[in-house]
GROMACS .gro file of N, CA and C in nm:
model
  489
    1MET      N    1   6.549   9.332   9.300
    1MET     CA    2   6.601   9.314   9.175
    1MET      C    3   6.752   9.336   9.167
    2TRP      N    4   6.811   9.238   9.132
    2TRP     CA    5   6.956   9.233   9.110
    2TRP      C    6   7.026   9.359   9.028
    3ARG      N    7   7.111   9.423   9.091
    3ARG     CA    8   7.179   9.535   8.994
    3ARG      C    9   7.324   9.534   9.013
    4ARG      N   10   7.379   9.547   8.909
    4ARG     CA   11   7.527   9.534   8.915
    4ARG      C   12   7.584   9.673   8.990
    5ALA      N   13   7.688   9.637   9.074
    5ALA     CA   14   7.727   9.755   9.178
    5ALA      C   15   7.856   9.816   9.077
    6ASP      N   16   7.866   9.939   9.082
    6ASP     CA   17   7.984  10.002   9.021
    6ASP      C   18   8.107   9.984   9.084
    7PRO      N   19   8.211   9.946   9.028
    7PRO     CA   20   8.340   9.928   9.090
    7PRO      C   21   8.378  10.037   9.212
    8ASP      N   22   8.431  10.014   9.285
    8ASP     CA   23   8.480  10.111   9.404
    8ASP      C   24   8.620  10.162   9.338
    9ARG      N   25   8.599  10.290   9.323
    9ARG     CA   26   8.724  10.364   9.256
    9ARG      C   27   8.848  10.347   9.355
   10ARG      N   28   8.833  10.354   9.479
   10ARG     CA   29   8.950  10.341   9.575
   10ARG      C   30   9.010  10.203   9.540
   11ALA      N   31   8.914  10.097   9.536
   11ALA     CA   32   8.977   9.970   9.534
   11ALA      C   33   9.061   9.948   9.382
   12LEU      N   34   8.985  10.023   9.272
   12LEU     CA   35   9.058   9.991   9.150
   12LEU      C   36   9.197  10.096   9.141
   13LEU      N   37   9.210  10.208   9.231
   13LEU     CA   38   9.324  10.283   9.231
   13LEU      C   39   9.433  10.192   9.312
   14ALA      N   40   9.393  10.150   9.414
   14ALA     CA   41   9.489  10.075   9.505
   14ALA      C   42   9.529   9.953   9.433
   15ALA      N   43   9.457   9.888   9.335
   15ALA     CA   44   9.505   9.779   9.275
   15ALA      C   45   9.596   9.822   9.188
   16ALA      N   46   9.563   9.935   9.108
   16ALA     CA   47   9.664   9.974   8.978
   16ALA      C   48   9.799  10.033   9.054
   17LEU      N   49   9.801  10.085   9.176
   17LEU     CA   50   9.908  10.128   9.236
   17LEU      C   51  10.000  10.018   9.283
   18ALA      N   52   9.925   9.898   9.332
   18ALA     CA   53  10.004   9.803   9.392
   18ALA      C   54  10.053   9.704   9.284
   19ALA      N   55  10.000   9.716   9.170
   19ALA     CA   56  10.039   9.594   9.073
   19ALA      C   57  10.192   9.596   9.070
   20PRO      N   58  10.269   9.694   9.053
   20PRO     CA   59  10.426   9.672   9.038
   20PRO      C   60  10.482   9.640   9.159
   21ALA      N   61  10.435   9.650   9.264
   21ALA     CA   62  10.491   9.607   9.389
   21ALA      C   63  10.454   9.470   9.414
   22LEU      N   64  10.339   9.416   9.369
   22LEU     CA   65  10.286   9.293   9.399
   22LEU      C   66  10.370   9.205   9.285
   23ALA      N   67  10.399   9.231   9.138
   23ALA     CA   68  10.457   9.176   9.063
   23ALA      C   69  10.608   9.145   9.098
   24ARG      N   70  10.658   9.243   9.172
   24ARG     CA   71  10.811   9.234   9.210
   24ARG      C   72  10.806   9.129   9.360
   25ALA      N   73  10.704   9.121   9.409
   25ALA     CA   74  10.692   9.028   9.523
   25ALA      C   75  10.666   8.893   9.467
   26ALA      N   76  10.612   8.858   9.379
   26ALA     CA   77  10.600   8.760   9.309
   26ALA      C   78  10.716   8.683   9.282
   27GLU      N   79  10.829   8.770   9.237
   27GLU     CA   80  10.955   8.721   9.180
   27GLU      C   81  11.040   8.672   9.319
   28VAL      N   82  11.027   8.717   9.433
   28VAL     CA   83  11.098   8.680   9.542
   28VAL      C   84  11.030   8.732   9.672
   29ASP      N   85  11.021   8.659   9.746
   29ASP     CA   86  10.945   8.705   9.890
   29ASP      C   87  11.068   8.779   9.978
   30PRO      N   88  11.043   8.929   9.957
   30PRO     CA   89  11.136   8.994  10.030
   30PRO      C   90  11.130   8.987  10.187
   31ARG      N   91  11.037   8.905  10.251
   31ARG     CA   92  11.035   8.912  10.403
   31ARG      C   93  11.132   8.818  10.468
   32GLN      N   94  11.166   8.873  10.576
   32GLN     CA   95  11.263   8.801  10.670
   32GLN      C   96  11.206   8.805  10.801
   33TYR      N   97  11.180   8.681  10.886
   33TYR     CA   98  11.127   8.695  11.000
   33TYR      C   99  11.232   8.667  11.124
   34ILE      N  100  11.229   8.793  11.197
   34ILE     CA  101  11.349   8.774  11.304
   34ILE      C  102  11.301   8.836  11.421
   35GLU      N  103  11.380   8.791  11.545
   35GLU     CA  104  11.368   8.849  11.672
   35GLU      C  105  11.398   8.979  11.692
   36PRO      N  106  11.349   9.062  11.779
   36PRO     CA  107  11.401   9.192  11.815
   36PRO      C  108  11.552   9.162  11.848
   37GLY      N  109  11.653   9.259  11.787
   37GLY     CA  110  11.791   9.251  11.810
   37GLY      C  111  11.846   9.168  11.712
   38GLY      N  112  11.766   9.079  11.623
   38GLY     CA  113  11.813   8.984  11.531
   38GLY      C  114  11.879   9.054  11.426
   39GLU      N  115  11.951   8.962  11.336
   39GLU     CA  116  12.024   8.996  11.206
   39GLU      C  117  11.926   8.977  11.103
   40VAL      N  118  11.943   9.075  11.007
   40VAL     CA  119  11.888   9.057  10.862
   40VAL      C  120  11.985   9.019  10.771
   41ASP      N  121  11.974   8.927  10.670
   41ASP     CA  122  12.077   8.914  10.563
   41ASP      C  123  12.049   9.024  10.453
   42VAL      N  124  12.133   9.107  10.421
   42VAL     CA  125  12.115   9.214  10.340
   42VAL      C  126  12.196   9.184  10.227
   43SER      N  127  12.264   9.052  10.220
   43SER     CA  128  12.372   9.036  10.107
   43SER      C  129  12.297   9.035   9.952
   44GLY      N  130  12.168   8.998   9.949
   44GLY     CA  131  12.106   9.021   9.821
   44GLY      C  132  12.059   9.170   9.784
   45LEU      N  133  12.070   9.270   9.843
   45LEU     CA  134  11.984   9.383   9.834
   45LEU      C  135  12.098   9.474   9.749
   46ALA      N  136  12.060   9.515   9.637
   46ALA     CA  137  12.139   9.594   9.554
   46ALA      C  138  12.090   9.757   9.577
   47ARG      N  139  12.155   9.854   9.540
   47ARG     CA  140  12.102   9.976   9.578
   47ARG      C  141  11.976   9.997   9.500
   48GLY      N  142  11.904  10.059   9.579
   48GLY     CA  143  11.753  10.107   9.541
   48GLY      C  144  11.645   9.985   9.566
   49ASP      N  145  11.682   9.872   9.641
   49ASP     CA  146  11.608   9.766   9.677
   49ASP      C  147  11.590   9.763   9.819
   50TRP      N  148  11.481   9.688   9.868
   50TRP     CA  149  11.456   9.696   9.990
   50TRP      C  150  11.407   9.556  10.048
   51LEU      N  151  11.398   9.531  10.155
   51LEU     CA  152  11.339   9.392  10.204
   51LEU      C  153  11.255   9.425  10.324
   52ILE      N  154  11.163   9.321  10.356
   52ILE     CA  155  11.088   9.351  10.465
   52ILE      C  156  11.122   9.265  10.578
   53ALA      N  157  11.140   9.308  10.705
   53ALA     CA  158  11.184   9.210  10.804
   53ALA      C  159  11.067   9.245  10.895
   54VAL      N  160  11.009   9.122  10.946
   54VAL     CA  161  10.893   9.126  11.033
   54VAL      C  162  10.967   9.075  11.192
   55VAL      N  163  10.964   9.182  11.251
   55VAL     CA  164  11.004   9.174  11.410
   55VAL      C  165  10.891   9.194  11.498
   56ASP      N  166  10.852   9.107  11.590
   56ASP     CA  167  10.759   9.121  11.687
   56ASP      C  168  10.633   9.148  11.601
   57ASP      N  169  10.595   9.073  11.492
   57ASP     CA  170  10.487   9.083  11.396
   57ASP      C  171  10.457   9.240  11.357
   58GLN      N  172  10.571   9.304  11.356
   58GLN     CA  173  10.567   9.429  11.292
   58GLN      C  174  10.648   9.459  11.161
   59PRO      N  175  10.599   9.500  11.056
   59PRO     CA  176  10.690   9.497  10.929
   59PRO      C  177  10.772   9.598  10.972
   60VAL      N  178  10.922   9.587  10.904
   60VAL     CA  179  11.031   9.693  10.915
   60VAL      C  180  11.075   9.695  10.783
   61PHE      N  181  11.109   9.791  10.701
   61PHE     CA  182  11.156   9.817  10.569
   61PHE      C  183  11.315   9.857  10.592
   62VAL      N  184  11.372   9.753  10.533
   62VAL     CA  185  11.512   9.782  10.519
   62VAL      C  186  11.548   9.828  10.396
   63ARG      N  187  11.600   9.961  10.378
   63ARG     CA  188  11.609  10.016  10.233
   63ARG      C  189  11.755  10.038  10.222
   64ARG      N  190  11.799   9.993  10.093
   64ARG     CA  191  11.942  10.017  10.063
   64ARG      C  192  11.922  10.110   9.958
   65ARG      N  193  11.936  10.262   9.961
   65ARG     CA  194  11.903  10.359   9.893
   65ARG      C  195  12.035  10.382   9.788
   66THR      N  196  11.975  10.435   9.665
   66THR     CA  197  12.068  10.467   9.570
   66THR      C  198  12.150  10.632   9.601
   67PRO      N  199  12.273  10.666   9.565
   67PRO     CA  200  12.313  10.810   9.571
   67PRO      C  201  12.214  10.894   9.541
   68ALA      N  202  12.144  10.863   9.428
   68ALA     CA  203  12.046  10.983   9.387
   68ALA      C  204  11.923  10.989   9.488
   69GLU      N  205  11.876  10.859   9.539
   69GLU     CA  206  11.782  10.898   9.647
   69GLU      C  207  11.819  10.965   9.776
   70VAL      N  208  11.945  10.930   9.819
   70VAL     CA  209  12.010  11.022   9.934
   70VAL      C  210  12.026  11.165   9.911
   71ALA      N  211  12.081  11.198   9.802
   71ALA     CA  212  12.096  11.330   9.751
   71ALA      C  213  11.950  11.384   9.760
   72ALA      N  214  11.863  11.344   9.678
   72ALA     CA  215  11.719  11.396   9.672
   72ALA      C  216  11.659  11.407   9.822
   73ALA      N  217  11.651  11.322   9.896
   73ALA     CA  218  11.615  11.333  10.049
   73ALA      C  219  11.684  11.430  10.114
   74ARG      N  220  11.816  11.452  10.109
   74ARG     CA  221  11.903  11.525  10.178
   74ARG      C  222  11.877  11.695  10.144
   75ALA      N  223  11.837  11.708  10.012
   75ALA     CA  224  11.820  11.821   9.951
   75ALA      C  225  11.673  11.891   9.986
   76THR      N  226  11.591  11.811  10.031
   76THR     CA  227  11.455  11.835  10.066
   76THR      C  228  11.450  11.961  10.178
   77PRO      N  229  11.374  12.075  10.129
   77PRO     CA  230  11.396  12.194  10.227
   77PRO      C  231  11.290  12.140  10.335
   78MET      N  232  11.327  12.196  10.482
   78MET     CA  233  11.238  12.156  10.588
   78MET      C  234  11.093  12.218  10.546
   79ALA      N  235  11.082  12.328  10.517
   79ALA     CA  236  10.971  12.383  10.499
   79ALA      C  237  10.871  12.291  10.433
   80ALA      N  238  10.916  12.212  10.310
   80ALA     CA  239  10.829  12.124  10.252
   80ALA      C  240  10.771  12.013  10.306
   81LEU      N  241  10.827  12.003  10.438
   81LEU     CA  242  10.778  11.867  10.522
   81LEU      C  243  10.686  11.884  10.636
   82ARG      N  244  10.568  11.820  10.650
   82ARG     CA  245  10.467  11.837  10.765
   82ARG      C  246  10.549  11.796  10.896
   83ASP      N  247  10.618  11.690  10.881
   83ASP     CA  248  10.687  11.667  11.033
   83ASP      C  249  10.837  11.687  10.991
   84PRO      N  250  10.896  11.791  11.003
   84PRO     CA  251  11.016  11.824  10.963
   84PRO      C  252  11.138  11.731  11.055
   85ALA      N  253  11.224  11.664  10.952
   85ALA     CA  254  11.328  11.584  11.004
   85ALA      C  255  11.440  11.574  10.885
   86ARG      N  256  11.571  11.589  10.953
   86ARG     CA  257  11.655  11.590  10.856
   86ARG      C  258  11.703  11.431  10.809
   87ASP      N  259  11.722  11.416  10.676
   87ASP     CA  260  11.742  11.290  10.641
   87ASP      C  261  11.861  11.225  10.715
   88GLU      N  262  11.985  11.316  10.741
   88GLU     CA  263  12.093  11.266  10.800
   88GLU      C  264  12.079  11.236  10.937
   89ASP      N  265  11.951  11.255  11.012
   89ASP     CA  266  11.911  11.213  11.138
   89ASP      C  267  11.854  11.069  11.128
   90ARG      N  268  11.782  11.063  11.006
   90ARG     CA  269  11.689  10.924  10.989
   90ARG      C  270  11.800  10.809  10.938
   91ALA      N  271  11.894  10.849  10.849
   91ALA     CA  272  11.979  10.765  10.791
   91ALA      C  273  12.116  10.823  10.804
   92PRO      N  274  12.172  10.792  10.924
   92PRO     CA  275  12.312  10.838  10.947
   92PRO      C  276  12.436  10.821  10.851
   93GLY      N  277  12.543  10.878  10.873
   93GLY     CA  278  12.649  10.842  10.778
   93GLY      C  279  12.624  10.904  10.622
   94LYS      N  280  12.665  10.800  10.548
   94LYS     CA  281  12.640  10.798  10.409
   94LYS      C  282  12.485  10.802  10.360
   95GLY      N  283  12.403  10.761  10.445
   95GLY     CA  284  12.271  10.737  10.427
   95GLY      C  285  12.224  10.652  10.335
   96GLU      N  286  12.302  10.532  10.315
   96GLU     CA  287  12.279  10.448  10.217
   96GLU      C  288  12.172  10.342  10.266
   97TRP      N  289  12.177  10.309  10.411
   97TRP     CA  290  12.077  10.235  10.461
   97TRP      C  291  11.995  10.308  10.550
   98LEU      N  292  11.862  10.276  10.526
   98LEU     CA  293  11.754  10.313  10.614
   98LEU      C  294  11.642  10.217  10.649
   99THR      N  295  11.623  10.231  10.794
   99THR     CA  296  11.516  10.123  10.841
   99THR      C  297  11.417  10.202  10.911
  100VAL      N  298  11.296  10.176  10.837
  100VAL     CA  299  11.175  10.244  10.911
  100VAL      C  300  11.048  10.135  10.935
  101SER      N  301  10.979  10.178  11.014
  101SER     CA  302  10.873  10.097  11.039
  101SER      C  303  10.766  10.087  10.922
  102GLY      N  304  10.692   9.982  10.894
  102GLY     CA  305  10.609   9.970  10.789
  102GLY      C  306  10.463   9.976  10.804
  103ARG      N  307  10.434  10.061  10.925
  103ARG     CA  308  10.293  10.102  10.961
  103ARG      C  309  10.278  10.257  10.939
  104CYS      N  310  10.174  10.283  10.872
  104CYS     CA  311  10.132  10.415  10.862
  104CYS      C  312  10.128  10.488  10.983
  105THR      N  313  10.137  10.614  10.990
  105THR     CA  314  10.113  10.696  11.108
  105THR      C  315   9.976  10.736  11.139
  106HIS      N  316   9.900  10.709  11.040
  106HIS     CA  317   9.755  10.781  11.042
  106HIS      C  318   9.680  10.654  11.122
  107ALA      N  319   9.652  10.549  11.045
  107ALA     CA  320   9.564  10.448  11.105
  107ALA      C  321   9.642  10.298  11.160
  108GLY      N  322   9.767  10.311  11.103
  108GLY     CA  323   9.828  10.181  11.152
  108GLY      C  324   9.828  10.087  11.017
  109CYS      N  325   9.806  10.110  10.915
  109CYS     CA  326   9.792  10.013  10.806
  109CYS      C  327   9.930   9.995  10.756
  110THR      N  328   9.950   9.882  10.697
  110THR     CA  329  10.089   9.860  10.649
  110THR      C  330  10.107   9.928  10.517
  111VAL      N  331  10.227  10.003  10.495
  111VAL     CA  332  10.252  10.056  10.366
  111VAL      C  333  10.307   9.982  10.297
  112MET      N  334  10.324  10.030  10.143
  112MET     CA  335  10.372   9.956  10.018
  112MET      C  336  10.506  10.057  10.002
  113GLY      N  337  10.607   9.967   9.977
  113GLY     CA  338  10.740  10.025   9.930
  113GLY      C  339  10.741  10.066   9.771
  114GLY      N  340  10.826  10.164   9.755
  114GLY     CA  341  10.846  10.195   9.601
  114GLY      C  342  10.729  10.260   9.528
  115LEU      N  343  10.634  10.315   9.604
  115LEU     CA  344  10.501  10.383   9.535
  115LEU      C  345  10.486  10.531   9.562
  116GLY      N  346  10.413  10.589   9.501
  116GLY     CA  347  10.389  10.734   9.499
  116GLY      C  348  10.484  10.824   9.433
  117PRO      N  349  10.457  10.940   9.416
  117PRO     CA  350  10.541  11.029   9.341
  117PRO      C  351  10.691  11.070   9.394
  118TYR      N  352  10.723  11.012   9.524
  118TYR     CA  353  10.865  11.020   9.580
  118TYR      C  354  10.924  10.882   9.557
  119HIS      N  355  10.885  10.770   9.522
  119HIS     CA  356  10.903  10.633   9.511
  119HIS      C  357  10.936  10.594   9.658
  120GLY      N  358  10.882  10.644   9.774
  120GLY     CA  359  10.918  10.597   9.900
  120GLY      C  360  10.806  10.480   9.944
  121TRP      N  361  10.723  10.529  10.004
  121TRP     CA  362  10.633  10.451  10.048
  121TRP      C  363  10.479  10.507  10.024
  122MET      N  364  10.368  10.442  10.037
  122MET     CA  365  10.226  10.486  10.004
  122MET      C  366  10.145  10.373  10.109
  123CYS      N  367  10.050  10.433  10.183
  123CYS     CA  368   9.931  10.359  10.268
  123CYS      C  369   9.826  10.370  10.166
  124LEU      N  370   9.789  10.241  10.120
  124LEU     CA  371   9.683  10.227  10.028
  124LEU      C  372   9.532  10.249  10.091
  125CYS      N  373   9.545  10.251  10.229
  125CYS     CA  374   9.413  10.254  10.305
  125CYS      C  375   9.361  10.383  10.306
  126HIS      N  376   9.421  10.490  10.316
  126HIS     CA  377   9.383  10.644  10.325
  126HIS      C  378   9.485  10.737  10.222
  127GLY      N  379   9.577  10.692  10.178
  127GLY     CA  380   9.655  10.778  10.043
  127GLY      C  381   9.763  10.843  10.126
  128SER      N  382   9.815  10.813  10.220
  128SER     CA  383   9.934  10.905  10.291
  128SER      C  384  10.054  10.850  10.203
  129ILE      N  385  10.150  10.951  10.171
  129ILE     CA  386  10.268  10.927  10.088
  129ILE      C  387  10.393  10.984  10.167
  130TYR      N  388  10.475  10.878  10.163
  130TYR     CA  389  10.619  10.918  10.228
  130TYR      C  390  10.739  10.918  10.132
  131ASP      N  391  10.823  10.990  10.131
  131ASP     CA  392  10.951  10.999  10.072
  131ASP      C  393  11.026  10.868  10.080
  132THR      N  394  11.167  10.885  10.025
  132THR     CA  395  11.266  10.764  10.052
  132THR      C  396  11.326  10.798  10.162
  133SER      N  397  11.294  10.916  10.263
  133SER     CA  398  11.342  10.919  10.380
  133SER      C  399  11.239  10.863  10.487
  134GLY      N  400  11.123  10.817  10.446
  134GLY     CA  401  11.002  10.772  10.531
  134GLY      C  402  10.938  10.891  10.587
  135ARG      N  403  10.951  11.016  10.520
  135ARG     CA  404  10.887  11.154  10.581
  135ARG      C  405  10.750  11.149  10.507
  136VAL      N  406  10.660  11.208  10.600
  136VAL     CA  407  10.524  11.206  10.528
  136VAL      C  408  10.536  11.324  10.438
  137ARG      N  409  10.480  11.337  10.303
  137ARG     CA  410  10.479  11.424  10.225
  137ARG      C  411  10.322  11.458  10.180
  138SER      N  412  10.229  11.386  10.195
  138SER     CA  413  10.080  11.412  10.170
  138SER      C  414  10.003  11.289  10.233
  139GLY      N  415   9.867  11.346  10.244
  139GLY     CA  416   9.771  11.245  10.297
  139GLY      C  417   9.743  11.285  10.447
  140PRO      N  418   9.665  11.198  10.498
  140PRO     CA  419   9.618  11.225  10.634
  140PRO      C  420   9.737  11.185  10.761
  141ALA      N  421   9.841  11.134  10.714
  141ALA     CA  422   9.941  11.086  10.805
  141ALA      C  423   9.993  11.216  10.888
  142PRO      N  424   9.997  11.217  11.018
  142PRO     CA  425  10.054  11.313  11.100
  142PRO      C  426  10.215  11.322  11.114
  143ARG      N  427  10.244  11.205  11.108
  143ARG     CA  428  10.400  11.192  11.137
  143ARG      C  429  10.492  11.108  11.043
  144ASN      N  430  10.608  11.132  11.047
  144ASN     CA  431  10.678  11.042  10.968
  144ASN      C  432  10.682  10.890  11.009
  145LEU      N  433  10.722  10.802  10.899
  145LEU     CA  434  10.746  10.662  10.959
  145LEU      C  435  10.844  10.653  11.058
  146ALA      N  436  10.816  10.576  11.160
  146ALA     CA  437  10.930  10.573  11.249
  146ALA      C  438  11.057  10.513  11.207
  147VAL      N  439  11.159  10.536  11.255
  147VAL     CA  440  11.309  10.496  11.231
  147VAL      C  441  11.316  10.387  11.332
  148VAL      N  442  11.357  10.277  11.263
  148VAL     CA  443  11.380  10.162  11.350
  148VAL      C  444  11.566  10.169  11.366
  149PRO      N  445  11.600  10.170  11.492
  149PRO     CA  446  11.733  10.157  11.506
  149PRO      C  447  11.802  10.050  11.444
  150HIS      N  448  11.924  10.050  11.408
  150HIS     CA  449  12.003   9.948  11.351
  150HIS      C  450  12.130   9.953  11.355
  151ARG      N  451  12.210   9.847  11.336
  151ARG     CA  452  12.353   9.851  11.327
  151ARG      C  453  12.417   9.762  11.243
  152GLY      N  454  12.501   9.828  11.150
  152GLY     CA  455  12.562   9.754  11.035
  152GLY      C  456  12.538   9.854  10.920
  153PRO      N  457  12.556   9.782  10.815
  153PRO     CA  458  12.573   9.629  10.791
  153PRO      C  459  12.705   9.594  10.813
  154ALA      N  460  12.710   9.483  10.890
  154ALA     CA  461  12.864   9.420  10.910
  154ALA      C  462  12.852   9.297  10.821
  155GLY      N  463  12.916   9.319  10.716
  155GLY     CA  464  12.951   9.216  10.609
  155GLY      C  465  12.805   9.197  10.527
  156ARG      N  466  12.758   9.073  10.557
  156ARG     CA  467  12.624   9.050  10.480
  156ARG      C  468  12.516   9.079  10.573
  157ARG      N  469  12.504   9.119  10.690
  157ARG     CA  470  12.403   9.127  10.805
  157ARG      C  471  12.376   9.266  10.864
  158LEU      N  472  12.271   9.307  10.905
  158LEU     CA  473  12.234   9.422  10.952
  158LEU      C  474  12.146   9.379  11.096
  159THR      N  475  12.173   9.436  11.180
  159THR     CA  476  12.117   9.428  11.314
  159THR      C  477  11.997   9.514  11.344
  160LEU      N  478  11.889   9.465  11.379
  160LEU     CA  479  11.742   9.546  11.389
  160LEU      C  480  11.715   9.562  11.544
  161ALA      N  481  11.669   9.676  11.601
  161ALA     CA  482  11.610   9.664  11.730
  161ALA      C  483  11.460   9.637  11.707
  162ALA      N  484  11.390   9.649  11.804
  162ALA     CA  485  11.229   9.603  11.785
  162ALA      C  486  11.176   9.723  11.738
  163ALA      N  487  11.075   9.684  11.685
  163ALA     CA  488  10.999   9.802  11.595
  163ALA      C  489  10.924   9.878  11.696
   0.00000   0.00000   0.00000
């Protein structure tokens, strides 16, 4: 006999959390496909925005942080972090530009930007939450998102290493 299945709560939660990011993605495709060591056009990034560069088939988030995001990341006490790392080491200089891998350190799922209580990244597969420095704050992820080395920006371009 046919029986209607109850909706999967995790699927509903994932859809609800992803809706703002998906609406934003519908406006403009933020992905750029580049080779390792290639340049990313960052001329259209306002403070607080990000784009996704795909390097060797791996997502890399290029985020231009606001002064408030930088200040909050740099004020976080190391004792509050599962994988302690100074924001100054992850985003050198003034900290405006941060480039991190888009792969969750728990199971390798692709993270979504701008989600979670820290407005950093969130993995919808198992619920890991990262702050605006890419540091794991909760969930099963054991480590921070990997920092992808970059140079620049020089004018309108930022150069990325391989993810």
